[in-house]
Amino acid sequence: MNRLNLQKFCKLALITALALIIFTVEMQIPNPIPIPGVKLGLANIITLFCIFCYGPKDALYVLLARIILGSMFSPNPISLLYSLSGGLFCYCITVFTSRVFSEKYIWLCSIIGAIFHNIGQIIIAIWLLGTWQIVYYLPYLMISAVASGLFTGASSQYVIRRMKKSGVKW
Amino acid sequence: MQTIKKPWIWVAFVALLLLGSLLFLIFGGLDTEQSKVCILQNGQCLYEIDLTEVKEPYEIELRSEDGGINLIRVEPNRICISEANCPDQICVGEGWLEGNRTPIVCLPNQTVIMYIGD
């Protein structure tokens, strides 16, 4: 491993740690809305940051490391499957949207990503719970996706713009 | 791939989705007249109850293979999870299932309570 790779490796490890911290802190926040699947998804700020600043490949490493390590902090093991399906659905669509939208529209990428995240979770829930009636959660989860996606996307856009402006080499 | 400078079609798509979901919920797209509910665990229907035929309130204790417990309260025309040992307690917070198609779900214990057709 040459010097440049090692430097990048360390940065990605640092970012993964950051994503994990955000992930575990969010788990401690009590959920005021009693609908399964509704959450802020703050860790998506990091995923978006990685996709836009490092590219899809490195973002996938960070995402997978965060989900697998994060599930160890989670009290129920089944949540790994939900995080994985939602995370990968969101990742795939965001890789596409990050290429066609300019950096002014990261918030939109995030909303579309959140919508797909929730669709992915509904699909895995239908499979795990053995009933298609979970689909009736779709309207609730779409509304929550737009709200939380807008928030995380706006945060991410702000972070990326600040990072680029500050001239710090990332 | 070409960069889209003004992705207004996508904004419109998101707005339509949001509006559609809101209107669907406001105009009762999820209301149902059905009276039979089914209690599922791990995809298997364990209890089938006709809520209109319930006279006295009673409780069912549901234990899953890996130690999950859901205490289900059945009352005339309505049903809920009154207690559970899952970490998130979302299933308890969901309250009563009463004429609404959205099932009560406890993800950690793999429990679902939903209306079924006659």
Short mmCIF file of C-alpha atoms in Angstrom, two decimals:
data_model
loop_
_atom_site.label_atom_id
_atom_site.label_comp_id
_atom_site.label_asym_id
_atom_site.label_seq_id
_atom_site.Cartn_x
_atom_site.Cartn_y
_atom_site.Cartn_z
CA MET A 1 0.00 0.00 0.00
CA ASN A 2 1.57 3.28 -1.03
CA ARG A 3 1.45 6.47 0.90
CA LEU A 4 -1.49 8.00 -0.91
CA ASN A 5 -3.65 4.93 -0.41
CA LEU A 6 -2.80 4.77 3.25
CA GLN A 7 -3.78 8.38 3.70
CA LYS A 8 -7.12 7.76 2.02
CA PHE A 9 -7.62 4.59 4.03
CA CYS A 10 -7.18 6.53 7.26
CA LYS A 11 -9.57 9.24 6.15
CA LEU A 12 -12.22 6.69 5.22
CA ALA A 13 -11.77 4.97 8.58
CA LEU A 14 -12.23 8.31 10.29
CA ILE A 15 -15.37 9.01 8.29
CA THR A 16 -16.74 5.56 9.10
CA ALA A 17 -16.17 6.25 12.79
CA LEU A 18 -18.00 9.54 12.39
CA ALA A 19 -20.91 7.79 10.68
CA LEU A 20 -21.04 5.22 13.49
CA ILE A 21 -21.13 7.94 16.13
CA ILE A 22 -24.01 9.67 14.36
CA PHE A 23 -25.77 6.32 13.95
CA THR A 24 -25.52 5.37 17.64
CA VAL A 25 -26.41 8.85 18.88
CA GLU A 26 -29.52 8.79 16.71
CA MET A 27 -30.51 5.45 18.22
CA GLN A 28 -30.59 7.09 21.66
CA ILE A 29 -33.04 9.76 20.55
CA PRO A 30 -36.53 8.56 21.46
CA ASN A 31 -38.79 8.33 18.44
CA PRO A 32 -41.82 10.60 18.85
CA ILE A 33 -43.67 9.04 15.89
CA PRO A 34 -44.82 5.48 16.56
CA ILE A 35 -44.61 4.19 12.98
CA PRO A 36 -42.10 1.45 12.26
CA GLY A 37 -39.44 2.64 9.82
CA VAL A 38 -39.79 6.35 10.51
CA LYS A 39 -36.47 7.87 11.49
CA LEU A 40 -34.22 10.79 10.62
CA GLY A 41 -31.43 8.77 9.07
CA LEU A 42 -28.71 11.23 10.03
CA ALA A 43 -25.97 8.79 9.00
CA ASN A 44 -27.05 9.41 5.40
CA ILE A 45 -25.29 12.78 5.65
CA ILE A 46 -22.00 10.86 5.67
CA THR A 47 -23.02 8.57 2.80
CA LEU A 48 -23.91 11.57 0.65
CA PHE A 49 -20.68 13.31 1.61
CA CYS A 50 -18.68 10.23 0.58
CA ILE A 51 -20.46 9.81 -2.74
CA PHE A 52 -19.91 13.43 -3.71
CA CYS A 53 -16.37 13.87 -2.33
CA TYR A 54 -14.82 10.40 -2.78
CA GLY A 55 -16.92 8.63 -5.38
CA PRO A 56 -19.28 5.63 -5.31
CA LYS A 57 -16.71 2.92 -4.56
CA ASP A 58 -15.36 4.41 -1.35
CA ALA A 59 -18.85 5.42 -0.29
CA LEU A 60 -19.94 1.80 -0.55
CA TYR A 61 -17.10 0.69 1.76
CA VAL A 62 -18.03 3.33 4.34
CA LEU A 63 -21.73 2.47 4.08
CA LEU A 64 -21.23 -1.28 4.50
CA ALA A 65 -18.77 -0.86 7.37
CA ARG A 66 -21.16 1.51 9.13
CA ILE A 67 -24.18 -0.78 8.73
CA ILE A 68 -22.40 -3.97 9.80
CA LEU A 69 -20.63 -2.35 12.76
CA GLY A 70 -23.73 -0.36 13.64
CA SER A 71 -25.87 -3.47 13.90
CA MET A 72 -23.57 -4.64 16.71
CA PHE A 73 -24.64 -1.67 18.79
CA SER A 74 -28.28 -2.30 18.00
CA PRO A 75 -30.33 -4.22 20.55
CA ASN A 76 -32.07 -6.42 17.99
CA PRO A 77 -30.09 -8.39 15.39
CA ILE A 78 -32.85 -8.37 12.77
CA SER A 79 -32.34 -4.65 12.21
CA LEU A 80 -29.20 -5.49 10.20
CA LEU A 81 -31.36 -6.80 7.35
CA TYR A 82 -33.55 -3.69 7.35
CA SER A 83 -30.56 -1.33 7.44
CA LEU A 84 -28.80 -3.27 4.70
CA SER A 85 -31.74 -3.38 2.29
CA GLY A 86 -32.66 0.25 2.85
CA GLY A 87 -29.06 1.41 2.73
CA LEU A 88 -28.24 -0.40 -0.51
CA PHE A 89 -31.44 0.74 -2.25
CA CYS A 90 -30.67 4.31 -1.22
CA TYR A 91 -27.02 3.95 -2.26
CA CYS A 92 -27.82 2.65 -5.76
CA ILE A 93 -30.23 5.45 -6.62
CA THR A 94 -27.97 8.11 -5.10
CA VAL A 95 -25.01 6.98 -7.22
CA PHE A 96 -27.23 7.57 -10.25
CA THR A 97 -28.67 10.91 -9.12
CA SER A 98 -25.27 12.22 -7.98
CA ARG A 99 -24.09 11.89 -11.57
CA VAL A 100 -26.99 13.63 -13.25
CA PHE A 101 -27.62 16.42 -10.70
CA SER A 102 -25.20 19.23 -9.99
CA GLU A 103 -23.99 19.90 -6.45
CA LYS A 104 -26.69 22.48 -5.94
CA TYR A 105 -29.26 19.70 -5.76
CA ILE A 106 -27.82 17.38 -3.13
CA TRP A 107 -31.01 17.89 -1.10
CA LEU A 108 -33.00 16.44 -4.01
CA CYS A 109 -30.64 13.44 -4.29
CA SER A 110 -31.18 12.89 -0.59
CA ILE A 111 -34.98 12.98 -0.84
CA ILE A 112 -35.01 10.52 -3.74
CA GLY A 113 -32.54 8.35 -1.83
CA ALA A 114 -34.75 8.40 1.28
CA ILE A 115 -37.79 7.42 -0.78
CA PHE A 116 -35.92 4.42 -2.17
CA HIS A 117 -34.54 3.59 1.28
CA ASN A 118 -38.06 3.26 2.62
CA ILE A 119 -39.27 1.29 -0.41
CA GLY A 120 -36.38 -1.13 0.13
CA GLN A 121 -37.31 -1.50 3.79
CA ILE A 122 -40.94 -2.20 2.93
CA ILE A 123 -39.89 -4.91 0.48
CA ILE A 124 -37.69 -6.62 3.08
CA ALA A 125 -40.45 -6.24 5.71
CA ILE A 126 -42.99 -7.92 3.40
CA TRP A 127 -40.54 -10.77 2.94
CA LEU A 128 -39.61 -11.13 6.63
CA LEU A 129 -43.07 -10.67 8.15
CA GLY A 130 -44.76 -12.79 5.51
CA THR A 131 -47.60 -10.44 4.61
CA TRP A 132 -47.98 -7.96 1.76
CA GLN A 133 -50.23 -5.74 3.91
CA ILE A 134 -47.12 -3.94 5.14
CA VAL A 135 -47.50 -2.00 1.89
CA TYR A 136 -50.19 0.08 3.65
CA TYR A 137 -47.35 1.84 5.44
CA LEU A 138 -46.16 3.27 2.12
CA PRO A 139 -47.99 6.64 2.28
CA TYR A 140 -46.73 7.29 5.82
CA LEU A 141 -43.20 6.33 4.89
CA MET A 142 -43.22 8.47 1.74
CA ILE A 143 -44.13 11.56 3.76
CA SER A 144 -41.46 10.78 6.33
CA ALA A 145 -38.91 10.15 3.57
CA VAL A 146 -39.47 13.56 2.01
CA ALA A 147 -39.17 15.31 5.38
CA SER A 148 -36.11 13.46 6.67
CA GLY A 149 -34.46 13.36 3.23
CA LEU A 150 -34.76 17.11 2.91
CA PHE A 151 -33.20 17.63 6.32
CA THR A 152 -30.24 15.26 5.87
CA GLY A 153 -29.73 16.42 2.28
CA ALA A 154 -29.64 20.07 3.25
CA SER A 155 -27.19 19.29 6.07
CA SER A 156 -24.99 17.33 3.70
CA GLN A 157 -25.04 20.04 1.05
CA TYR A 158 -24.03 22.60 3.67
CA VAL A 159 -21.15 20.40 4.88
CA ILE A 160 -19.87 19.69 1.36
CA ARG A 161 -20.02 23.35 0.36
CA ARG A 162 -18.18 24.38 3.53
CA MET A 163 -15.53 21.70 3.04
CA LYS A 164 -14.86 22.77 -0.53
CA LYS A 165 -14.79 26.46 0.37
CA SER A 166 -12.42 25.98 3.28
CA GLY A 167 -9.81 24.51 0.94
CA VAL A 168 -9.10 21.56 3.20
CA LYS A 169 -7.78 18.73 1.06
CA TRP A 170 -10.27 15.90 1.40
CA MET B 1 -23.91 11.10 -18.50
CA GLN B 2 -25.11 14.65 -18.95
CA THR B 3 -25.61 16.82 -15.94
CA ILE B 4 -29.11 18.17 -15.47
CA LYS B 5 -28.86 21.79 -14.40
CA LYS B 6 -32.50 22.25 -13.44
CA PRO B 7 -34.08 18.98 -12.38
CA TRP B 8 -37.61 20.36 -12.08
CA ILE B 9 -39.23 17.18 -13.34
CA TRP B 10 -37.76 15.35 -10.35
CA VAL B 11 -38.90 18.07 -7.97
CA ALA B 12 -42.40 17.79 -9.44
CA PHE B 13 -42.26 14.02 -9.05
CA VAL B 14 -41.36 14.29 -5.37
CA ALA B 15 -44.02 16.97 -4.80
CA LEU B 16 -46.66 14.82 -6.49
CA LEU B 17 -45.69 11.82 -4.40
CA LEU B 18 -45.93 13.87 -1.22
CA LEU B 19 -49.25 15.43 -2.19
CA GLY B 20 -50.65 12.06 -3.30
CA SER B 21 -49.70 10.40 -0.01
CA LEU B 22 -51.17 13.26 2.03
CA LEU B 23 -54.46 13.29 0.10
CA PHE B 24 -54.66 9.50 0.27
CA LEU B 25 -54.38 9.63 4.05
CA ILE B 26 -56.70 12.63 4.48
CA PHE B 27 -59.45 11.08 2.35
CA GLY B 28 -59.32 7.80 4.25
CA GLY B 29 -57.71 5.60 1.64
CA LEU B 30 -56.75 3.21 4.40
CA ASP B 31 -60.15 2.86 6.09
CA THR B 32 -61.74 -0.57 6.09
CA GLU B 33 -65.07 -2.11 7.02
CA GLN B 34 -63.60 -5.51 7.73
CA SER B 35 -64.03 -7.00 11.19
CA LYS B 36 -61.83 -10.08 11.16
CA VAL B 37 -58.27 -9.65 12.33
CA CYS B 38 -55.36 -12.04 12.13
CA ILE B 39 -52.39 -12.18 14.50
CA LEU B 40 -49.28 -13.26 12.64
CA GLN B 41 -45.89 -14.26 13.90
CA ASN B 42 -43.05 -15.23 11.57
CA GLY B 43 -45.52 -15.21 8.69
CA GLN B 44 -47.93 -17.69 10.29
CA CYS B 45 -51.46 -16.81 11.34
CA LEU B 46 -51.72 -17.86 14.98
CA TYR B 47 -55.11 -16.36 15.90
CA GLU B 48 -58.10 -15.31 13.86
CA ILE B 49 -60.55 -13.10 15.73
CA ASP B 50 -63.82 -11.53 14.61
CA LEU B 51 -63.77 -8.25 16.55
CA THR B 52 -67.54 -7.73 16.29
CA GLU B 53 -68.10 -10.98 18.18
CA VAL B 54 -65.93 -10.03 21.14
CA LYS B 55 -68.14 -9.38 24.17
CA GLU B 56 -65.70 -9.24 27.08
CA PRO B 57 -62.19 -7.72 26.79
CA TYR B 58 -59.41 -10.25 27.13
CA GLU B 59 -55.69 -10.58 26.64
CA ILE B 60 -53.44 -12.89 24.66
CA GLU B 61 -49.81 -13.44 25.53
CA LEU B 62 -47.73 -14.12 22.46
CA ARG B 63 -44.26 -15.60 22.93
CA SER B 64 -41.90 -15.92 20.01
CA GLU B 65 -39.15 -18.55 19.72
CA ASP B 66 -36.38 -16.10 20.59
CA GLY B 67 -37.99 -14.76 23.75
CA GLY B 68 -40.05 -11.90 22.38
CA ILE B 69 -43.25 -11.25 24.32
CA ASN B 70 -46.27 -9.28 23.08
CA LEU B 71 -49.30 -8.82 25.29
CA ILE B 72 -52.26 -8.31 22.99
CA ARG B 73 -55.46 -6.73 24.29
CA VAL B 74 -58.69 -7.61 22.51
CA GLU B 75 -61.78 -5.45 23.05
CA PRO B 76 -65.09 -5.21 21.17
CA ASN B 77 -64.28 -3.78 17.72
CA ARG B 78 -60.67 -3.00 18.49
CA ILE B 79 -57.31 -4.59 19.28
CA CYS B 80 -53.88 -3.38 20.36
CA ILE B 81 -50.53 -4.45 21.74
CA SER B 82 -50.66 -3.29 25.34
CA GLU B 83 -47.22 -4.48 26.46
CA ALA B 84 -44.10 -5.77 24.76
CA ASN B 85 -40.51 -6.51 25.64
CA CYS B 86 -39.05 -5.18 22.39
CA PRO B 87 -36.47 -2.39 22.70
CA ASP B 88 -38.20 0.26 20.58
CA GLN B 89 -41.79 -0.08 21.95
CA ILE B 90 -43.14 1.20 18.63
CA CYS B 91 -45.80 -1.54 18.53
CA VAL B 92 -47.24 -0.33 21.87
CA GLY B 93 -47.13 3.28 20.67
CA GLU B 94 -49.11 2.44 17.56
CA GLY B 95 -52.21 2.17 19.71
CA TRP B 96 -55.51 0.63 18.67
CA LEU B 97 -56.20 -1.10 15.39
CA GLU B 98 -59.73 0.09 14.69
CA GLY B 99 -61.00 0.24 11.13
CA ASN B 100 -57.60 1.04 9.70
CA ARG B 101 -55.80 -1.05 7.09
CA THR B 102 -52.33 -0.19 8.36
CA PRO B 103 -51.35 -3.24 10.41
CA ILE B 104 -49.80 -3.05 13.87
CA VAL B 105 -46.24 -4.24 13.44
CA CYS B 106 -43.61 -5.25 15.98
CA LEU B 107 -40.47 -5.60 13.90
CA PRO B 108 -38.15 -7.05 16.60
CA ASN B 109 -40.63 -9.79 17.56
CA GLN B 110 -41.87 -10.32 13.98
CA THR B 111 -45.48 -9.84 15.10
CA VAL B 112 -48.20 -8.39 12.86
CA ILE B 113 -51.86 -7.70 13.64
CA MET B 114 -53.95 -6.94 10.56
CA TYR B 115 -57.44 -7.05 9.08
CA ILE B 116 -58.21 -9.88 6.71
CA GLY B 117 -60.98 -10.33 4.19
CA ASP B 118 -64.08 -12.35 5.10
#
